Short mmCIF file of C-alpha atoms in Angstrom, two decimals:
data_model
loop_
_atom_site.label_atom_id
_atom_site.label_comp_id
_atom_site.label_asym_id
_atom_site.label_seq_id
_atom_site.Cartn_x
_atom_site.Cartn_y
_atom_site.Cartn_z
CA MET T 16 251.34 -133.44 14.72
CA ALA T 17 251.01 -129.76 15.70
CA LYS T 18 250.08 -128.95 19.32
CA GLN T 19 246.71 -127.57 18.22
CA ASP T 20 245.83 -130.70 16.21
CA ARG T 21 246.63 -132.85 19.21
CA ALA T 22 244.40 -130.70 21.47
CA ILE T 23 241.51 -131.01 18.99
CA ARG T 24 242.02 -134.75 18.76
CA THR T 25 242.09 -135.11 22.59
CA GLN T 26 238.94 -133.02 22.90
CA ARG T 27 237.22 -135.25 20.33
CA THR T 28 238.38 -138.42 22.18
CA ILE T 29 236.94 -137.06 25.44
CA LEU T 30 233.62 -136.14 23.79
CA VAL T 31 233.27 -139.57 22.18
CA ALA T 32 233.97 -141.22 25.55
CA ALA T 33 231.51 -138.89 27.33
CA ALA T 34 228.88 -139.68 24.68
CA SER T 35 229.19 -143.42 25.23
CA VAL T 36 229.10 -143.05 29.04
CA PHE T 37 226.05 -140.72 28.94
CA GLU T 38 224.30 -143.04 26.50
CA GLU T 39 224.95 -146.09 28.66
CA ARG T 40 224.49 -144.73 32.18
CA GLY T 41 222.39 -141.59 31.76
CA PHE T 42 223.47 -138.09 32.74
CA GLN T 43 222.51 -138.41 36.39
CA ALA T 44 224.44 -141.65 37.06
CA ALA T 45 227.49 -140.87 34.87
CA THR T 46 230.64 -139.68 36.65
CA ILE T 47 233.75 -137.82 35.50
CA THR T 48 235.74 -140.91 36.59
CA ASP T 49 233.71 -143.11 34.18
CA ILE T 50 234.48 -140.68 31.37
CA LEU T 51 238.20 -140.49 32.25
CA THR T 52 238.41 -144.30 32.19
CA ALA T 53 236.55 -144.55 28.85
CA ALA T 54 238.65 -141.78 27.24
CA GLY T 55 242.01 -143.01 28.62
CA VAL T 56 243.19 -139.43 29.25
CA THR T 57 244.51 -137.72 32.38
CA LYS T 58 242.33 -135.66 34.70
CA GLY T 59 244.44 -132.62 33.72
CA ALA T 60 243.73 -133.14 30.00
CA LEU T 61 240.00 -133.49 30.65
CA TYR T 62 239.75 -130.39 32.84
CA PHE T 63 241.81 -128.41 30.29
CA HIS T 64 238.92 -128.87 27.85
CA PHE T 65 235.85 -129.26 30.08
CA GLN T 66 235.15 -127.77 33.50
CA SER T 67 232.39 -130.11 34.67
CA LYS T 68 230.03 -132.97 33.81
CA GLU T 69 227.48 -130.36 32.62
CA ASP T 70 230.15 -128.88 30.34
CA LEU T 71 230.82 -132.33 28.84
CA ALA T 72 227.10 -132.88 28.27
CA TYR T 73 226.80 -129.51 26.48
CA GLY T 74 229.85 -130.49 24.40
CA VAL T 75 228.14 -133.72 23.32
CA MET T 76 224.84 -131.95 22.59
CA GLU T 77 226.65 -129.23 20.63
CA ALA T 78 228.66 -131.78 18.61
CA GLN T 79 225.34 -133.48 17.84
CA GLY T 80 223.72 -130.13 16.99
CA ARG T 81 226.48 -129.37 14.48
CA HIS T 82 225.69 -132.65 12.72
CA MET T 83 222.08 -131.51 12.27
CA GLY T 84 223.01 -128.47 10.20
CA THR T 85 225.31 -130.04 7.66
CA VAL T 86 222.95 -130.90 4.81
CA PRO T 87 224.26 -128.91 1.82
CA PRO T 88 221.90 -126.15 0.58
CA ARG T 89 219.14 -127.38 -1.76
CA SER T 90 217.27 -125.19 -4.23
CA CYS T 91 214.02 -126.62 -2.79
CA LYS T 92 214.11 -125.64 0.90
CA THR T 93 211.40 -128.15 1.80
CA GLN T 94 213.67 -130.90 0.50
CA GLU T 95 216.41 -129.48 2.74
CA VAL T 96 214.09 -129.79 5.77
CA VAL T 97 213.25 -133.37 4.78
CA ASP T 98 216.94 -134.19 4.19
CA THR T 99 217.85 -132.88 7.66
CA VAL T 100 215.32 -135.29 9.15
CA LEU T 101 216.42 -138.24 6.96
CA LEU T 102 220.09 -137.58 7.78
CA GLN T 103 219.28 -137.55 11.48
CA THR T 104 217.46 -140.88 11.15
CA TYR T 105 220.46 -142.39 9.39
CA ARG T 106 222.89 -141.00 11.99
CA LEU T 107 220.83 -142.17 14.96
CA GLN T 108 221.20 -145.68 13.61
CA LYS T 109 224.95 -145.30 12.91
CA ASP T 110 226.57 -142.66 15.16
CA PRO T 111 226.84 -143.03 18.99
CA MET T 112 227.59 -139.27 19.36
CA VAL T 113 224.26 -138.38 17.77
CA ARG T 114 222.45 -140.96 19.90
CA ALA T 115 224.02 -139.60 23.11
CA GLY T 116 223.22 -135.99 22.20
CA VAL T 117 219.58 -136.81 21.50
CA ARG T 118 219.26 -138.83 24.70
CA LEU T 119 220.66 -135.97 26.78
CA ALA T 120 218.17 -133.58 25.20
CA MET T 121 215.36 -136.05 25.95
CA ASP T 122 216.54 -136.84 29.52
CA GLN T 123 213.90 -135.27 31.76
CA HIS T 124 216.04 -136.10 34.79
CA ALA T 125 219.12 -134.18 33.65
CA THR T 126 217.69 -131.21 35.56
CA GLU T 127 221.12 -129.59 35.82
CA LEU T 128 221.11 -129.12 32.03
CA ASP T 129 219.29 -126.42 30.14
CA ARG T 130 217.81 -128.97 27.75
CA GLY T 131 215.40 -126.45 26.30
CA THR T 132 218.29 -124.79 24.45
CA SER T 133 219.12 -127.99 22.57
CA PHE T 134 215.51 -128.36 21.37
CA GLN T 135 215.31 -124.70 20.50
CA GLU T 136 218.56 -124.73 18.49
CA TRP T 137 217.18 -127.50 16.25
CA GLY T 138 213.92 -125.59 16.05
CA LYS T 139 215.68 -122.40 14.96
CA GLY T 140 217.56 -124.15 12.16
CA MET T 141 214.34 -125.73 10.90
CA ALA T 142 212.47 -122.42 11.21
CA ALA T 143 215.12 -120.62 9.12
CA LEU T 144 214.77 -123.23 6.35
CA LEU T 145 210.96 -123.03 6.45
CA GLU T 146 211.09 -119.21 6.32
CA GLN T 147 213.13 -119.53 3.11
CA ALA T 148 210.68 -122.14 1.80
CA LYS T 149 207.83 -119.70 2.48
CA GLU T 150 209.63 -116.84 0.68
CA GLN T 151 210.15 -119.12 -2.32
CA GLY T 152 206.42 -119.90 -2.39
CA GLU T 153 206.78 -123.58 -1.46
CA LEU T 154 204.43 -123.52 1.54
CA LEU T 155 200.67 -123.46 2.01
CA PRO T 156 199.46 -119.96 2.94
CA HIS T 157 198.40 -120.81 6.53
CA VAL T 158 201.81 -122.18 7.59
CA VAL T 159 203.60 -120.40 10.47
CA PRO T 160 207.25 -121.49 9.95
CA ALA T 161 208.21 -121.27 13.66
CA ASP T 162 205.23 -123.44 14.74
CA THR T 163 205.84 -126.06 12.05
CA ALA T 164 209.58 -126.12 12.80
CA GLU T 165 209.05 -126.72 16.52
CA LEU T 166 206.44 -129.35 15.75
CA VAL T 167 208.79 -131.25 13.43
CA VAL T 168 211.57 -131.16 16.05
CA GLY T 169 209.30 -132.17 18.95
CA ALA T 170 207.39 -134.85 17.05
CA TYR T 171 210.61 -136.29 15.62
CA ALA T 172 212.12 -136.42 19.10
CA GLY T 173 209.17 -138.48 20.33
CA VAL T 174 209.10 -140.76 17.31
CA GLN T 175 212.80 -141.58 17.70
CA SER T 176 212.31 -142.19 21.43
CA MET T 177 209.44 -144.59 20.74
CA SER T 178 211.50 -146.36 18.06
CA GLN T 179 214.41 -146.69 20.50
CA ALA T 180 212.08 -148.10 23.18
CA VAL T 181 210.22 -150.64 21.02
CA SER T 182 212.85 -151.72 18.47
CA SER T 183 216.27 -150.19 19.31
CA TYR T 184 215.85 -148.04 16.16
CA ALA T 185 215.18 -151.00 13.82
CA ASP T 186 211.85 -149.42 12.77
CA LEU T 187 213.06 -145.79 12.73
CA ASP T 188 213.08 -145.61 8.89
CA HIS T 189 209.41 -146.59 8.78
CA ARG T 190 208.39 -144.28 11.63
CA THR T 191 210.27 -141.34 10.07
CA SER T 192 208.52 -141.96 6.79
CA VAL T 193 205.09 -142.09 8.49
CA LEU T 194 205.85 -138.80 10.27
CA LEU T 195 206.88 -136.99 7.08
CA ARG T 196 203.92 -138.36 5.10
CA HIS T 197 201.49 -137.15 7.78
CA ILE T 198 202.94 -133.66 8.20
CA MET T 199 204.35 -132.51 4.86
CA PRO T 200 201.06 -132.51 2.87
CA ASN T 201 199.72 -129.91 5.35
CA VAL T 202 202.79 -127.73 5.00
CA VAL T 203 203.79 -127.78 1.32
CA LEU T 204 201.93 -127.01 -1.94
CA SER T 205 200.90 -130.16 -3.84
CA SER T 206 202.98 -129.05 -6.82
CA VAL T 207 206.10 -128.94 -4.58
CA LEU T 208 205.15 -132.15 -2.78
CA THR T 209 205.34 -134.16 -6.01
CA THR T 210 208.99 -133.11 -6.48
CA ILE T 211 210.12 -134.04 -2.95
CA ASP T 212 211.90 -137.30 -2.14
CA LEU T 213 210.71 -138.63 1.26
CA THR T 214 212.18 -142.15 1.03
CA PRO T 215 214.30 -143.13 4.05
CA GLU T 216 216.92 -144.77 1.77
CA ARG T 217 217.93 -141.21 0.88
CA GLY T 218 219.53 -140.93 4.36
CA ALA T 219 222.58 -143.00 3.40
CA THR T 220 223.14 -140.93 0.24
CA ILE T 221 222.94 -137.63 2.13
CA TYR T 222 225.33 -139.01 4.75
CA ALA T 223 227.88 -139.95 2.05
CA GLU T 224 227.43 -136.53 0.43
CA VAL T 225 228.04 -134.73 3.75
CA GLN T 226 231.07 -136.92 4.54
CA ALA T 227 232.62 -136.21 1.11
CA LEU T 228 232.14 -132.45 1.62
CA GLN T 229 233.73 -132.63 5.08
CA ASP T 230 236.68 -134.65 3.78
CA ALA T 231 237.21 -132.15 0.92
CA ALA T 232 237.10 -129.25 3.39
CA GLU T 233 239.65 -130.94 5.67
CA LEU T 234 241.96 -131.64 2.71
CA ALA T 235 241.71 -127.98 1.63
CA ASP T 236 242.53 -126.91 5.22
CA ALA T 237 245.55 -129.25 5.35
CA ARG T 238 246.88 -127.82 2.06
CA ALA T 239 246.38 -124.19 3.03
CA MET X 67 186.35 -148.57 56.66
CA ALA X 68 186.44 -152.14 55.32
CA LYS X 69 189.79 -153.92 55.20
CA GLN X 70 189.69 -154.01 51.40
CA ASP X 71 189.00 -150.26 51.11
CA ARG X 72 191.95 -149.55 53.39
CA ALA X 73 194.24 -151.74 51.26
CA ILE X 74 193.16 -149.89 48.09
CA ARG X 75 193.71 -146.56 49.79
CA THR X 76 197.20 -147.59 50.98
CA GLN X 77 198.10 -148.82 47.51
CA ARG X 78 196.98 -145.49 46.06
CA THR X 79 199.02 -143.56 48.69
CA ILE X 80 202.11 -145.58 47.79
CA LEU X 81 201.60 -145.04 44.04
CA VAL X 82 201.14 -141.28 44.49
CA ALA X 83 204.33 -141.16 46.59
CA ALA X 84 206.22 -143.29 44.04
CA ALA X 85 205.02 -141.01 41.23
CA SER X 86 206.32 -137.90 42.95
CA VAL X 87 209.69 -139.55 43.77
CA PHE X 88 210.12 -140.88 40.20
CA GLU X 89 209.15 -137.51 38.76
CA GLU X 90 211.61 -135.65 41.00
CA ARG X 91 214.58 -138.03 41.04
CA GLY X 92 214.21 -140.22 37.96
CA PHE X 93 213.81 -143.99 37.99
CA GLN X 94 217.53 -144.74 38.23
CA ALA X 95 218.22 -142.51 41.25
CA ALA X 96 214.96 -143.19 43.12
CA THR X 97 215.11 -145.64 46.04
CA ILE X 98 212.47 -147.67 47.89
CA THR X 99 213.51 -145.74 51.03
CA ASP X 100 212.65 -142.41 49.32
CA ILE X 101 209.23 -143.81 48.42
CA LEU X 102 208.63 -145.18 51.95
CA THR X 103 209.45 -141.76 53.42
CA ALA X 104 207.19 -139.93 50.94
CA ALA X 105 204.29 -142.38 51.47
CA GLY X 106 204.63 -142.56 55.26
CA VAL X 107 203.85 -146.30 55.26
CA THR X 108 205.75 -149.27 56.70
CA LYS X 109 208.10 -151.42 54.66
CA GLY X 110 205.70 -154.31 55.22
CA ALA X 111 202.75 -152.38 53.77
CA LEU X 112 204.77 -151.39 50.70
CA TYR X 113 206.04 -154.91 50.02
CA PHE X 114 202.52 -156.28 50.50
CA HIS X 115 201.47 -154.32 47.40
CA PHE X 116 204.68 -154.02 45.35
CA GLN X 117 207.63 -156.39 45.12
CA SER X 118 210.27 -154.04 43.74
CA LYS X 119 211.09 -150.58 42.39
CA GLU X 120 210.30 -151.90 38.89
CA ASP X 121 206.91 -153.07 40.15
CA LEU X 122 206.20 -149.59 41.54
CA ALA X 123 207.19 -148.00 38.23
CA TYR X 124 204.84 -150.32 36.32
CA GLY X 125 202.12 -149.45 38.84
CA VAL X 126 202.57 -145.74 38.13
CA MET X 127 202.68 -146.28 34.36
CA GLU X 128 199.59 -148.49 34.51
CA ALA X 129 197.68 -145.96 36.66
CA GLN X 130 198.61 -143.36 34.06
CA GLY X 131 197.62 -145.67 31.22
CA ARG X 132 194.17 -146.16 32.76
CA HIS X 133 193.70 -142.37 32.72
CA MET X 134 194.33 -142.39 28.95
CA GLY X 135 191.37 -144.63 28.16
CA THR X 136 188.64 -142.90 30.09
CA VAL X 137 187.16 -140.56 27.48
CA PRO X 138 183.51 -141.64 27.16
CA PRO X 139 182.59 -143.08 23.73
CA ARG X 140 181.79 -140.47 21.05
CA SER X 141 179.70 -141.14 17.95
CA CYS X 142 182.53 -139.55 15.92
CA LYS X 143 185.58 -141.74 16.65
CA THR X 144 188.00 -139.12 15.34
CA GLN X 145 186.67 -136.75 18.00
CA GLU X 146 187.34 -139.50 20.55
CA VAL X 147 190.99 -139.70 19.39
CA VAL X 148 191.29 -135.91 19.63
CA ASP X 149 189.61 -135.89 23.06
CA THR X 150 192.07 -138.51 24.35
CA VAL X 151 194.93 -136.21 23.32
CA LEU X 152 193.28 -133.07 24.75
CA LEU X 153 192.51 -134.85 28.03
CA GLN X 154 196.14 -135.97 28.30
CA THR X 155 197.32 -132.38 27.73
CA TYR X 156 195.01 -131.15 30.48
CA ARG X 157 196.11 -133.92 32.86
CA LEU X 158 199.83 -133.39 32.23
CA GLN X 159 199.35 -129.84 33.42
CA LYS X 160 197.25 -130.84 36.47
CA ASP X 161 198.02 -134.42 37.61
CA PRO X 162 201.44 -135.49 39.02
CA MET X 163 200.59 -139.20 38.48
CA VAL X 164 200.16 -138.64 34.76
CA ARG X 165 203.39 -136.59 34.59
CA ALA X 166 205.34 -139.33 36.39
CA GLY X 167 203.95 -142.09 34.17
CA VAL X 168 204.84 -140.22 31.00
CA ARG X 169 208.33 -139.45 32.28
CA LEU X 170 208.96 -143.11 33.11
CA ALA X 171 207.86 -144.11 29.62
CA MET X 172 210.19 -141.44 28.14
CA ASP X 173 213.14 -142.28 30.46
CA GLN X 174 215.73 -143.84 28.16
CA HIS X 175 217.88 -144.69 31.17
CA ALA X 176 215.24 -146.78 32.94
CA THR X 177 216.75 -149.79 31.15
CA GLU X 178 215.30 -152.18 33.74
CA LEU X 179 211.79 -151.26 32.55
CA ASP X 180 210.10 -152.58 29.47
CA ARG X 181 209.15 -149.08 28.36
CA GLY X 182 208.13 -150.27 24.93
CA THR X 183 204.99 -151.82 26.42
CA SER X 184 203.80 -148.49 27.78
CA PHE X 185 204.14 -146.82 24.35
CA GLN X 186 202.51 -149.77 22.65
CA GLU X 187 199.54 -149.85 25.04
CA TRP X 188 198.72 -146.24 24.17
CA GLY X 189 199.25 -147.08 20.51
CA LYS X 190 196.83 -150.02 20.69
CA GLY X 191 194.06 -147.90 22.25
CA MET X 192 194.50 -145.23 19.57
CA ALA X 193 194.63 -147.86 16.81
CA ALA X 194 191.35 -149.43 18.00
CA LEU X 195 189.65 -146.00 17.86
CA LEU X 196 191.07 -145.27 14.40
CA GLU X 197 189.96 -148.71 13.14
CA GLN X 198 186.42 -147.81 14.22
CA ALA X 199 186.77 -144.38 12.58
CA LYS X 200 187.82 -146.12 9.35
CA GLU X 201 184.85 -148.51 9.50
CA GLN X 202 182.53 -145.53 9.97
CA GLY X 203 184.02 -143.89 6.86
CA GLU X 204 185.63 -140.97 8.73
CA LEU X 205 189.17 -141.50 7.40
CA LEU X 206 190.94 -140.80 4.11
CA PRO X 207 191.35 -143.99 2.05
CA HIS X 208 195.16 -144.22 2.37
CA VAL X 209 195.22 -144.19 6.20
CA VAL X 210 196.70 -147.24 7.97
CA PRO X 211 195.18 -146.99 11.49
CA ALA X 212 198.12 -148.71 13.27
CA ASP X 213 200.69 -146.39 11.63
CA THR X 214 198.71 -143.24 12.35
CA ALA X 215 198.04 -144.38 15.94
CA GLU X 216 201.72 -145.00 16.69
CA LEU X 217 202.62 -141.69 15.04
CA VAL X 218 200.15 -139.77 17.20
CA VAL X 219 201.47 -141.44 20.36
CA GLY X 220 205.16 -140.98 19.45
CA ALA X 221 204.81 -137.43 18.16
CA TYR X 222 202.70 -136.42 21.18
CA ALA X 223 205.32 -137.91 23.52
CA GLY X 224 208.00 -135.73 21.90
CA VAL X 225 205.88 -132.60 21.83
CA GLN X 226 205.08 -132.92 25.55
CA SER X 227 208.77 -133.55 26.33
CA MET X 228 209.77 -130.41 24.39
CA SER X 229 207.06 -128.41 26.14
CA GLN X 230 208.26 -129.68 29.53
CA ALA X 231 211.87 -128.75 28.65
CA VAL X 232 211.25 -125.26 27.30
CA SER X 233 208.26 -124.04 29.34
CA SER X 234 207.37 -126.57 32.09
CA TYR X 235 204.17 -127.30 30.12
CA ALA X 236 203.04 -123.64 29.94
CA ASP X 237 202.94 -123.87 26.10
CA LEU X 238 201.55 -127.43 25.92
CA ASP X 239 198.08 -126.24 24.84
CA HIS X 240 199.55 -124.41 21.86
CA ARG X 241 201.90 -127.26 20.89
CA THR X 242 199.09 -129.83 21.14
CA SER X 243 196.94 -127.70 18.90
CA VAL X 244 199.76 -127.31 16.32
CA LEU X 245 200.27 -131.10 16.34
CA LEU X 246 196.57 -131.87 15.77
CA ARG X 247 196.21 -129.21 13.07
CA HIS X 248 199.20 -130.64 11.17
CA ILE X 249 198.20 -134.30 11.38
CA MET X 250 194.39 -134.51 11.33
CA PRO X 251 193.81 -133.03 7.84
CA ASN X 252 195.88 -135.91 6.41
CA VAL X 253 193.91 -138.51 8.33
CA VAL X 254 190.26 -137.41 8.24
CA LEU X 255 187.82 -136.51 5.44
CA SER X 256 187.27 -132.74 5.09
CA SER X 257 183.55 -133.22 5.76
CA VAL X 258 184.40 -134.87 9.11
CA LEU X 259 187.16 -132.37 9.87
CA THR X 260 184.69 -129.49 9.87
CA THR X 261 182.69 -131.15 12.66
CA ILE X 262 185.66 -131.84 14.95
CA ASP X 263 186.54 -129.61 17.90
CA LEU X 264 190.35 -129.31 18.22
CA THR X 265 190.48 -126.41 20.69
CA PRO X 266 192.66 -127.11 23.76
CA GLU X 267 190.08 -125.47 26.07
CA ARG X 268 188.02 -128.62 25.49
CA GLY X 269 190.50 -130.48 27.77
CA ALA X 270 189.03 -129.01 30.97
CA THR X 271 185.47 -129.90 29.89
CA ILE X 272 186.42 -133.50 29.08
CA TYR X 273 188.23 -133.77 32.41
CA ALA X 274 185.12 -132.59 34.30
CA GLU X 275 182.98 -135.01 32.26
CA VAL X 276 185.29 -137.95 33.09
CA GLN X 277 185.42 -136.98 36.78
CA ALA X 278 181.62 -136.80 36.97
CA LEU X 279 181.30 -140.26 35.39
CA GLN X 280 183.86 -141.71 37.83
CA ASP X 281 182.10 -140.12 40.83
CA ALA X 282 178.76 -141.53 39.65
CA ALA X 283 180.27 -145.00 39.24
CA GLU X 284 181.81 -144.88 42.74
CA LEU X 285 178.49 -143.77 44.24
CA ALA X 286 176.69 -146.63 42.47
CA ASP X 287 179.32 -149.09 43.81
CA ALA X 288 178.94 -147.75 47.35
CA ARG X 289 175.14 -148.17 47.20
CA ALA X 290 175.31 -151.70 45.75
#
């Protein structure tokens, strides 16, 4: 294994460990020592990649943020917005890194973190998709893409938090579906709405699609 | 001052102190000692009213929950739902007790607390109002009051959290308005929608109305 590959792998190991410690203990109570123990790496290796606990938290949030943007482009941009939400719902139920990133962004006591940035990054991605949807004539004339984008991100954040609190995400599919069915008819033309798939089961399919694309990209990299 | 009045006043002092400590430090990091110092009461007085840190947190959440339900009845139940949301937006900007209660309910690391109950209590109040709205023929035929109620509570929780993170609530009026304008047209008949006041400025008026009613009730009690 090349030196660079090993560094990337170590970084990933540390981030996964940090994610599980932040998820379990919260940002405030988590310590670098907890993360070292969970990752099974040396202090030197950790500080080579991350300078502080804040730095580790940003790493987790960024890794989670990257996941958000990986739905492949759709010709219908509204479907792409919906798919981003459905993928997130699927990942929250399956991926501890995504759960930890979302919890850090929602942690009102992680005052050392600039949590606003994490919200705003999601919002920007959504706004860009909705701008394209507007250009393509998919949206109702009154829609302000930036407002709708921030609403979707904020409302989704609350809905997932409520689902985590009342059912440990067991009802997240239903709550996601209720959210989309309440918001989308006020955003999209009826003619577009009839073509959009809002069913939560779609999440697993999108996840498989994204995984296959990532695997293909890694294989191409390895061959190059 | 009667003994009972003094006890109520002490309890209130302790809850206000607990709210400010929970808001500042988070549930996990807050200690009974912090709360004693902030309240300026004896350990005996505190333990007379509250048995534990969890008990104090429930007290704060419950005090906050009571605030939620105090919009006087409206003939249009949809307006009552909207007013509950607008009042909460006003109070989040003005009342530290409300802020602390909401933060406890949103604190994913307060694992000792049954946070689900707090969400569900709000949901139940909203659902009861929407059931009445449905009976009065205000709602679109497809609306399931319980689903819409839980969506409003969850989505609002996320929107307020995002507003707190990015602007310390400075943009909460705008975000609340965007939320209501996206959801209500899919819940209410157009004919009802035209009669509903969704403007955030209404929050201050409702707050004054609720305060006046509370003052009148206290005066009546004192005279009885």
